[in-house]
Amino acid sequence: MMAYRIKITHRFWKSADFLKEKYSKDEYKEIMNEIEESIIVLRNKGRLPEEYDDHILRRSPFVGQHEYHVYDDDVLVIY
């Protein structure tokens, strides 16, 4: 199986900082772990399982980019 190369920028992780205000420390850790795990799956398999609801965005400004859901559909990740 082919592994994909994924580059995660500091800006990506910084964009999640607002979650610290909305969720408890434990919830925040859980969310970040789920994001990290999903990135590993993307890297290794090139796609995510259905429960992430990965789909292509069709509206500006993210046309053609993918979005998926973590933490019970409460957090969106765009790539």
PDB file of N, CA and C in Angstrom:
ATOM      1  N   MET A   1       0.844  -1.183   0.000  1.00  0.00           N
ATOM      2  CA  MET A   1       0.000   0.000   0.000  1.00  0.00           C
ATOM      3  C   MET A   1       0.891   1.249   0.000  1.00  0.00           C
ATOM      4  N   MET A   2       0.527   2.210  -0.799  1.00  0.00           N
ATOM      5  CA  MET A   2       1.293   3.436  -0.925  1.00  0.00           C
ATOM      6  C   MET A   2       0.966   4.405   0.207  1.00  0.00           C
ATOM      7  N   ALA A   3       1.992   5.010   0.771  1.00  0.00           N
ATOM      8  CA  ALA A   3       1.787   6.047   1.785  1.00  0.00           C
ATOM      9  C   ALA A   3       1.884   7.407   1.097  1.00  0.00           C
ATOM     10  N   TYR A   4       1.029   8.317   1.494  1.00  0.00           N
ATOM     11  CA  TYR A   4       1.019   9.660   0.934  1.00  0.00           C
ATOM     12  C   TYR A   4       1.849  10.576   1.814  1.00  0.00           C
ATOM     13  N   ARG A   5       2.388  11.600   1.224  1.00  0.00           N
ATOM     14  CA  ARG A   5       3.149  12.591   1.980  1.00  0.00           C
ATOM     15  C   ARG A   5       2.195  13.721   2.352  1.00  0.00           C
ATOM     16  N   ILE A   6       2.134  14.008   3.622  1.00  0.00           N
ATOM     17  CA  ILE A   6       1.264  15.080   4.107  1.00  0.00           C
ATOM     18  C   ILE A   6       2.112  16.078   4.872  1.00  0.00           C
ATOM     19  N   LYS A   7       1.991  17.333   4.504  1.00  0.00           N
ATOM     20  CA  LYS A   7       2.720  18.393   5.191  1.00  0.00           C
ATOM     21  C   LYS A   7       1.724  19.169   6.049  1.00  0.00           C
ATOM     22  N   ILE A   8       1.965  19.160   7.340  1.00  0.00           N
ATOM     23  CA  ILE A   8       1.086  19.872   8.269  1.00  0.00           C
ATOM     24  C   ILE A   8       1.832  21.112   8.742  1.00  0.00           C
ATOM     25  N   THR A   9       1.264  22.264   8.479  1.00  0.00           N
ATOM     26  CA  THR A   9       1.931  23.511   8.833  1.00  0.00           C
ATOM     27  C   THR A   9       1.600  23.929  10.262  1.00  0.00           C
ATOM     28  N   HIS A  10       2.457  24.780  10.790  1.00  0.00           N
ATOM     29  CA  HIS A  10       2.206  25.365  12.114  1.00  0.00           C
ATOM     30  C   HIS A  10       0.882  26.133  12.090  1.00  0.00           C
ATOM     31  N   ARG A  11       0.613  26.771  10.974  1.00  0.00           N
ATOM     32  CA  ARG A  11      -0.631  27.540  10.833  1.00  0.00           C
ATOM     33  C   ARG A  11      -1.863  26.640  11.001  1.00  0.00           C
ATOM     34  N   PHE A  12      -1.777  25.418  10.493  1.00  0.00           N
ATOM     35  CA  PHE A  12      -2.885  24.474  10.642  1.00  0.00           C
ATOM     36  C   PHE A  12      -3.176  24.226  12.116  1.00  0.00           C
ATOM     37  N   TRP A  13      -2.127  23.887  12.887  1.00  0.00           N
ATOM     38  CA  TRP A  13      -2.338  23.603  14.316  1.00  0.00           C
ATOM     39  C   TRP A  13      -2.762  24.864  15.060  1.00  0.00           C
ATOM     40  N   LYS A  14      -2.210  26.008  14.666  1.00  0.00           N
ATOM     41  CA  LYS A  14      -2.565  27.276  15.316  1.00  0.00           C
ATOM     42  C   LYS A  14      -4.042  27.602  15.080  1.00  0.00           C
ATOM     43  N   SER A  15      -4.578  27.217  13.932  1.00  0.00           N
ATOM     44  CA  SER A  15      -5.981  27.514  13.623  1.00  0.00           C
ATOM     45  C   SER A  15      -6.935  26.772  14.549  1.00  0.00           C
ATOM     46  N   ALA A  16      -6.444  25.753  15.231  1.00  0.00           N
ATOM     47  CA  ALA A  16      -7.286  24.986  16.159  1.00  0.00           C
ATOM     48  C   ALA A  16      -7.270  25.565  17.572  1.00  0.00           C
ATOM     49  N   ASP A  17      -6.489  26.611  17.807  1.00  0.00           N
ATOM     50  CA  ASP A  17      -6.386  27.189  19.155  1.00  0.00           C
ATOM     51  C   ASP A  17      -7.726  27.648  19.719  1.00  0.00           C
ATOM     52  N   PHE A  18      -8.622  28.125  18.859  1.00  0.00           N
ATOM     53  CA  PHE A  18      -9.911  28.611  19.350  1.00  0.00           C
ATOM     54  C   PHE A  18     -10.710  27.505  20.036  1.00  0.00           C
ATOM     55  N   LEU A  19     -10.395  26.260  19.725  1.00  0.00           N
ATOM     56  CA  LEU A  19     -11.106  25.136  20.337  1.00  0.00           C
ATOM     57  C   LEU A  19     -10.854  25.069  21.840  1.00  0.00           C
ATOM     58  N   LYS A  20      -9.724  25.611  22.288  1.00  0.00           N
ATOM     59  CA  LYS A  20      -9.396  25.615  23.718  1.00  0.00           C
ATOM     60  C   LYS A  20     -10.418  26.414  24.518  1.00  0.00           C
ATOM     61  N   GLU A  21     -10.987  27.428  23.888  1.00  0.00           N
ATOM     62  CA  GLU A  21     -11.977  28.272  24.569  1.00  0.00           C
ATOM     63  C   GLU A  21     -13.350  27.612  24.614  1.00  0.00           C
ATOM     64  N   LYS A  22     -13.637  26.781  23.652  1.00  0.00           N
ATOM     65  CA  LYS A  22     -14.963  26.182  23.530  1.00  0.00           C
ATOM     66  C   LYS A  22     -15.094  24.867  24.291  1.00  0.00           C
ATOM     67  N   TYR A  23     -13.990  24.141  24.444  1.00  0.00           N
ATOM     68  CA  TYR A  23     -14.023  22.803  25.032  1.00  0.00           C
ATOM     69  C   TYR A  23     -13.138  22.728  26.267  1.00  0.00           C
ATOM     70  N   SER A  24     -13.420  21.750  27.103  1.00  0.00           N
ATOM     71  CA  SER A  24     -12.570  21.512  28.273  1.00  0.00           C
ATOM     72  C   SER A  24     -11.200  21.021  27.799  1.00  0.00           C
ATOM     73  N   LYS A  25     -10.250  21.025  28.707  1.00  0.00           N
ATOM     74  CA  LYS A  25      -8.898  20.573  28.377  1.00  0.00           C
ATOM     75  C   LYS A  25      -8.908  19.128  27.870  1.00  0.00           C
ATOM     76  N   ASP A  26      -9.680  18.265  28.534  1.00  0.00           N
ATOM     77  CA  ASP A  26      -9.760  16.867  28.110  1.00  0.00           C
ATOM     78  C   ASP A  26     -10.428  16.719  26.745  1.00  0.00           C
ATOM     79  N   GLU A  27     -11.490  17.492  26.515  1.00  0.00           N
ATOM     80  CA  GLU A  27     -12.165  17.441  25.213  1.00  0.00           C
ATOM     81  C   GLU A  27     -11.227  17.925  24.107  1.00  0.00           C
ATOM     82  N   TYR A  28     -10.493  19.005  24.392  1.00  0.00           N
ATOM     83  CA  TYR A  28      -9.542  19.538  23.419  1.00  0.00           C
ATOM     84  C   TYR A  28      -8.502  18.479  23.052  1.00  0.00           C
ATOM     85  N   LYS A  29      -7.961  17.807  24.065  1.00  0.00           N
ATOM     86  CA  LYS A  29      -6.982  16.744  23.804  1.00  0.00           C
ATOM     87  C   LYS A  29      -7.593  15.641  22.943  1.00  0.00           C
ATOM     88  N   GLU A  30      -8.826  15.277  23.243  1.00  0.00           N
ATOM     89  CA  GLU A  30      -9.513  14.235  22.476  1.00  0.00           C
ATOM     90  C   GLU A  30      -9.693  14.655  21.015  1.00  0.00           C
ATOM     91  N   ILE A  31     -10.086  15.905  20.807  1.00  0.00           N
ATOM     92  CA  ILE A  31     -10.268  16.431  19.450  1.00  0.00           C
ATOM     93  C   ILE A  31      -8.943  16.410  18.693  1.00  0.00           C
ATOM     94  N   MET A  32      -7.888  16.911  19.330  1.00  0.00           N
ATOM     95  CA  MET A  32      -6.592  16.963  18.665  1.00  0.00           C
ATOM     96  C   MET A  32      -6.073  15.554  18.363  1.00  0.00           C
ATOM     97  N   ASN A  33      -6.298  14.622  19.268  1.00  0.00           N
ATOM     98  CA  ASN A  33      -5.900  13.233  19.013  1.00  0.00           C
ATOM     99  C   ASN A  33      -6.655  12.659  17.828  1.00  0.00           C
ATOM    100  N   GLU A  34      -7.949  12.962  17.753  1.00  0.00           N
ATOM    101  CA  GLU A  34      -8.750  12.453  16.635  1.00  0.00           C
ATOM    102  C   GLU A  34      -8.275  13.046  15.305  1.00  0.00           C
ATOM    103  N   ILE A  35      -7.918  14.325  15.317  1.00  0.00           N
ATOM    104  CA  ILE A  35      -7.389  14.952  14.102  1.00  0.00           C
ATOM    105  C   ILE A  35      -6.068  14.291  13.707  1.00  0.00           C
ATOM    106  N   GLU A  36      -5.178  14.107  14.676  1.00  0.00           N
ATOM    107  CA  GLU A  36      -3.895  13.464  14.388  1.00  0.00           C
ATOM    108  C   GLU A  36      -4.089  12.051  13.836  1.00  0.00           C
ATOM    109  N   GLU A  37      -4.992  11.293  14.447  1.00  0.00           N
ATOM    110  CA  GLU A  37      -5.261   9.932  13.976  1.00  0.00           C
ATOM    111  C   GLU A  37      -5.837   9.933  12.565  1.00  0.00           C
ATOM    112  N   SER A  38      -6.714  10.892  12.274  1.00  0.00           N
ATOM    113  CA  SER A  38      -7.300  10.957  10.933  1.00  0.00           C
ATOM    114  C   SER A  38      -6.242  11.301   9.891  1.00  0.00           C
ATOM    115  N   ILE A  39      -5.287  12.137  10.259  1.00  0.00           N
ATOM    116  CA  ILE A  39      -4.203  12.489   9.340  1.00  0.00           C
ATOM    117  C   ILE A  39      -3.337  11.263   9.053  1.00  0.00           C
ATOM    118  N   ILE A  40      -3.103  10.453  10.065  1.00  0.00           N
ATOM    119  CA  ILE A  40      -2.328   9.220   9.870  1.00  0.00           C
ATOM    120  C   ILE A  40      -3.060   8.285   8.905  1.00  0.00           C
ATOM    121  N   VAL A  41      -4.377   8.169   9.073  1.00  0.00           N
ATOM    122  CA  VAL A  41      -5.166   7.327   8.162  1.00  0.00           C
ATOM    123  C   VAL A  41      -5.083   7.877   6.741  1.00  0.00           C
ATOM    124  N   LEU A  42      -5.227   9.191   6.584  1.00  0.00           N
ATOM    125  CA  LEU A  42      -5.115   9.811   5.257  1.00  0.00           C
ATOM    126  C   LEU A  42      -3.750   9.525   4.640  1.00  0.00           C
ATOM    127  N   ARG A  43      -2.710   9.671   5.441  1.00  0.00           N
ATOM    128  CA  ARG A  43      -1.355   9.436   4.936  1.00  0.00           C
ATOM    129  C   ARG A  43      -1.184   7.991   4.473  1.00  0.00           C
ATOM    130  N   ASN A  44      -1.706   7.067   5.244  1.00  0.00           N
ATOM    131  CA  ASN A  44      -1.485   5.651   4.950  1.00  0.00           C
ATOM    132  C   ASN A  44      -2.426   5.082   3.892  1.00  0.00           C
ATOM    133  N   LYS A  45      -3.656   5.568   3.853  1.00  0.00           N
ATOM    134  CA  LYS A  45      -4.651   4.975   2.956  1.00  0.00           C
ATOM    135  C   LYS A  45      -5.117   5.899   1.834  1.00  0.00           C
ATOM    136  N   GLY A  46      -4.885   7.201   1.985  1.00  0.00           N
ATOM    137  CA  GLY A  46      -5.301   8.139   0.956  1.00  0.00           C
ATOM    138  C   GLY A  46      -6.757   8.550   1.032  1.00  0.00           C
ATOM    139  N   ARG A  47      -7.487   7.982   1.959  1.00  0.00           N
ATOM    140  CA  ARG A  47      -8.891   8.361   2.164  1.00  0.00           C
ATOM    141  C   ARG A  47      -9.298   7.980   3.580  1.00  0.00           C
ATOM    142  N   LEU A  48     -10.427   8.522   3.990  1.00  0.00           N
ATOM    143  CA  LEU A  48     -10.920   8.293   5.349  1.00  0.00           C
ATOM    144  C   LEU A  48     -12.125   7.368   5.347  1.00  0.00           C
ATOM    145  N   PRO A  49     -12.360   6.680   6.454  1.00  0.00           N
ATOM    146  CA  PRO A  49     -13.569   5.866   6.573  1.00  0.00           C
ATOM    147  C   PRO A  49     -14.824   6.745   6.504  1.00  0.00           C
ATOM    148  N   GLU A  50     -15.944   6.144   6.168  1.00  0.00           N
ATOM    149  CA  GLU A  50     -17.201   6.879   5.987  1.00  0.00           C
ATOM    150  C   GLU A  50     -17.616   7.712   7.191  1.00  0.00           C
ATOM    151  N   GLU A  51     -17.290   7.270   8.395  1.00  0.00           N
ATOM    152  CA  GLU A  51     -17.757   8.002   9.578  1.00  0.00           C
ATOM    153  C   GLU A  51     -17.217   9.430   9.664  1.00  0.00           C
ATOM    154  N   TYR A  52     -16.197   9.751   8.879  1.00  0.00           N
ATOM    155  CA  TYR A  52     -15.672  11.116   8.856  1.00  0.00           C
ATOM    156  C   TYR A  52     -16.466  12.030   7.922  1.00  0.00           C
ATOM    157  N   ASP A  53     -17.321  11.466   7.098  1.00  0.00           N
ATOM    158  CA  ASP A  53     -18.103  12.244   6.130  1.00  0.00           C
ATOM    159  C   ASP A  53     -17.201  13.140   5.274  1.00  0.00           C
ATOM    160  N   ASP A  54     -16.104  12.591   4.792  1.00  0.00           N
ATOM    161  CA  ASP A  54     -15.170  13.317   3.931  1.00  0.00           C
ATOM    162  C   ASP A  54     -15.870  13.630   2.614  1.00  0.00           C
ATOM    163  N   HIS A  55     -15.854  14.911   2.226  1.00  0.00           N
ATOM    164  CA  HIS A  55     -16.503  15.303   0.976  1.00  0.00           C
ATOM    165  C   HIS A  55     -15.807  16.526   0.394  1.00  0.00           C
ATOM    166  N   ILE A  56     -16.011  16.722  -0.897  1.00  0.00           N
ATOM    167  CA  ILE A  56     -15.419  17.850  -1.609  1.00  0.00           C
ATOM    168  C   ILE A  56     -16.334  19.057  -1.465  1.00  0.00           C
ATOM    169  N   LEU A  57     -15.719  20.195  -1.160  1.00  0.00           N
ATOM    170  CA  LEU A  57     -16.482  21.437  -1.012  1.00  0.00           C
ATOM    171  C   LEU A  57     -16.759  22.051  -2.377  1.00  0.00           C
ATOM    172  N   ARG A  58     -17.912  22.639  -2.512  1.00  0.00           N
ATOM    173  CA  ARG A  58     -18.343  23.172  -3.806  1.00  0.00           C
ATOM    174  C   ARG A  58     -18.594  24.684  -3.780  1.00  0.00           C
ATOM    175  N   ARG A  59     -18.366  25.298  -2.629  1.00  0.00           N
ATOM    176  CA  ARG A  59     -18.599  26.746  -2.520  1.00  0.00           C
ATOM    177  C   ARG A  59     -17.299  27.485  -2.217  1.00  0.00           C
ATOM    178  N   SER A  60     -17.241  28.704  -2.697  1.00  0.00           N
ATOM    179  CA  SER A  60     -16.093  29.568  -2.482  1.00  0.00           C
ATOM    180  C   SER A  60     -15.966  29.872  -0.988  1.00  0.00           C
ATOM    181  N   PRO A  61     -14.808  29.992  -0.454  1.00  0.00           N
ATOM    182  CA  PRO A  61     -13.496  30.028  -1.100  1.00  0.00           C
ATOM    183  C   PRO A  61     -12.775  28.680  -1.123  1.00  0.00           C
ATOM    184  N   PHE A  62     -13.451  27.604  -0.787  1.00  0.00           N
ATOM    185  CA  PHE A  62     -12.788  26.307  -0.657  1.00  0.00           C
ATOM    186  C   PHE A  62     -13.177  25.305  -1.745  1.00  0.00           C
ATOM    187  N   VAL A  63     -13.610  25.777  -2.892  1.00  0.00           N
ATOM    188  CA  VAL A  63     -14.036  24.896  -3.984  1.00  0.00           C
ATOM    189  C   VAL A  63     -12.933  23.887  -4.310  1.00  0.00           C
ATOM    190  N   GLY A  64     -13.314  22.614  -4.346  1.00  0.00           N
ATOM    191  CA  GLY A  64     -12.378  21.559  -4.703  1.00  0.00           C
ATOM    192  C   GLY A  64     -11.581  20.985  -3.550  1.00  0.00           C
ATOM    193  N   GLN A  65     -11.626  21.636  -2.399  1.00  0.00           N
ATOM    194  CA  GLN A  65     -10.920  21.100  -1.239  1.00  0.00           C
ATOM    195  C   GLN A  65     -11.831  20.134  -0.494  1.00  0.00           C
ATOM    196  N   HIS A  66     -11.214  19.287   0.298  1.00  0.00           N
ATOM    197  CA  HIS A  66     -11.976  18.314   1.085  1.00  0.00           C
ATOM    198  C   HIS A  66     -12.246  18.853   2.484  1.00  0.00           C
ATOM    199  N   GLU A  67     -13.331  18.362   3.058  1.00  0.00           N
ATOM    200  CA  GLU A  67     -13.686  18.678   4.433  1.00  0.00           C
ATOM    201  C   GLU A  67     -14.135  17.379   5.086  1.00  0.00           C
ATOM    202  N   TYR A  68     -13.765  17.200   6.341  1.00  0.00           N
ATOM    203  CA  TYR A  68     -14.282  16.056   7.081  1.00  0.00           C
ATOM    204  C   TYR A  68     -14.571  16.462   8.518  1.00  0.00           C
ATOM    205  N   HIS A  69     -15.314  15.625   9.195  1.00  0.00           N
ATOM    206  CA  HIS A  69     -15.834  15.951  10.515  1.00  0.00           C
ATOM    207  C   HIS A  69     -15.192  15.076  11.582  1.00  0.00           C
ATOM    208  N   VAL A  70     -14.871  15.685  12.709  1.00  0.00           N
ATOM    209  CA  VAL A  70     -14.390  14.944  13.875  1.00  0.00           C
ATOM    210  C   VAL A  70     -15.176  15.393  15.095  1.00  0.00           C
ATOM    211  N   TYR A  71     -15.043  14.652  16.146  1.00  0.00           N
ATOM    212  CA  TYR A  71     -15.678  14.954  17.430  1.00  0.00           C
ATOM    213  C   TYR A  71     -17.188  15.122  17.272  1.00  0.00           C
ATOM    214  N   ASP A  72     -17.827  14.057  16.871  1.00  0.00           N
ATOM    215  CA  ASP A  72     -19.288  14.021  16.691  1.00  0.00           C
ATOM    216  C   ASP A  72     -19.798  15.104  15.747  1.00  0.00           C
ATOM    217  N   ASP A  73     -19.088  15.301  14.651  1.00  0.00           N
ATOM    218  CA  ASP A  73     -19.457  16.285  13.615  1.00  0.00           C
ATOM    219  C   ASP A  73     -19.375  17.732  14.078  1.00  0.00           C
ATOM    220  N   ASP A  74     -18.775  17.986  15.228  1.00  0.00           N
ATOM    221  CA  ASP A  74     -18.724  19.341  15.772  1.00  0.00           C
ATOM    222  C   ASP A  74     -17.526  20.133  15.265  1.00  0.00           C
ATOM    223  N   VAL A  75     -16.497  19.454  14.793  1.00  0.00           N
ATOM    224  CA  VAL A  75     -15.282  20.109  14.328  1.00  0.00           C
ATOM    225  C   VAL A  75     -15.030  19.693  12.885  1.00  0.00           C
ATOM    226  N   LEU A  76     -14.749  20.674  12.025  1.00  0.00           N
ATOM    227  CA  LEU A  76     -14.495  20.418  10.608  1.00  0.00           C
ATOM    228  C   LEU A  76     -13.020  20.613  10.311  1.00  0.00           C
ATOM    229  N   VAL A  77     -12.472  19.750   9.486  1.00  0.00           N
ATOM    230  CA  VAL A  77     -11.088  19.874   9.040  1.00  0.00           C
ATOM    231  C   VAL A  77     -11.129  20.012   7.528  1.00  0.00           C
ATOM    232  N   ILE A  78     -10.498  21.060   7.011  1.00  0.00           N
ATOM    233  CA  ILE A  78     -10.464  21.303   5.570  1.00  0.00           C
ATOM    234  C   ILE A  78      -9.045  21.053   5.086  1.00  0.00           C
ATOM    235  N   TYR A  79      -8.955  20.265   4.004  1.00  0.00           N
ATOM    236  CA  TYR A  79      -7.633  20.004   3.427  1.00  0.00           C
ATOM    237  C   TYR A  79      -7.706  20.001   1.926  1.00  0.00           C
TER     238      TYR A  79
END
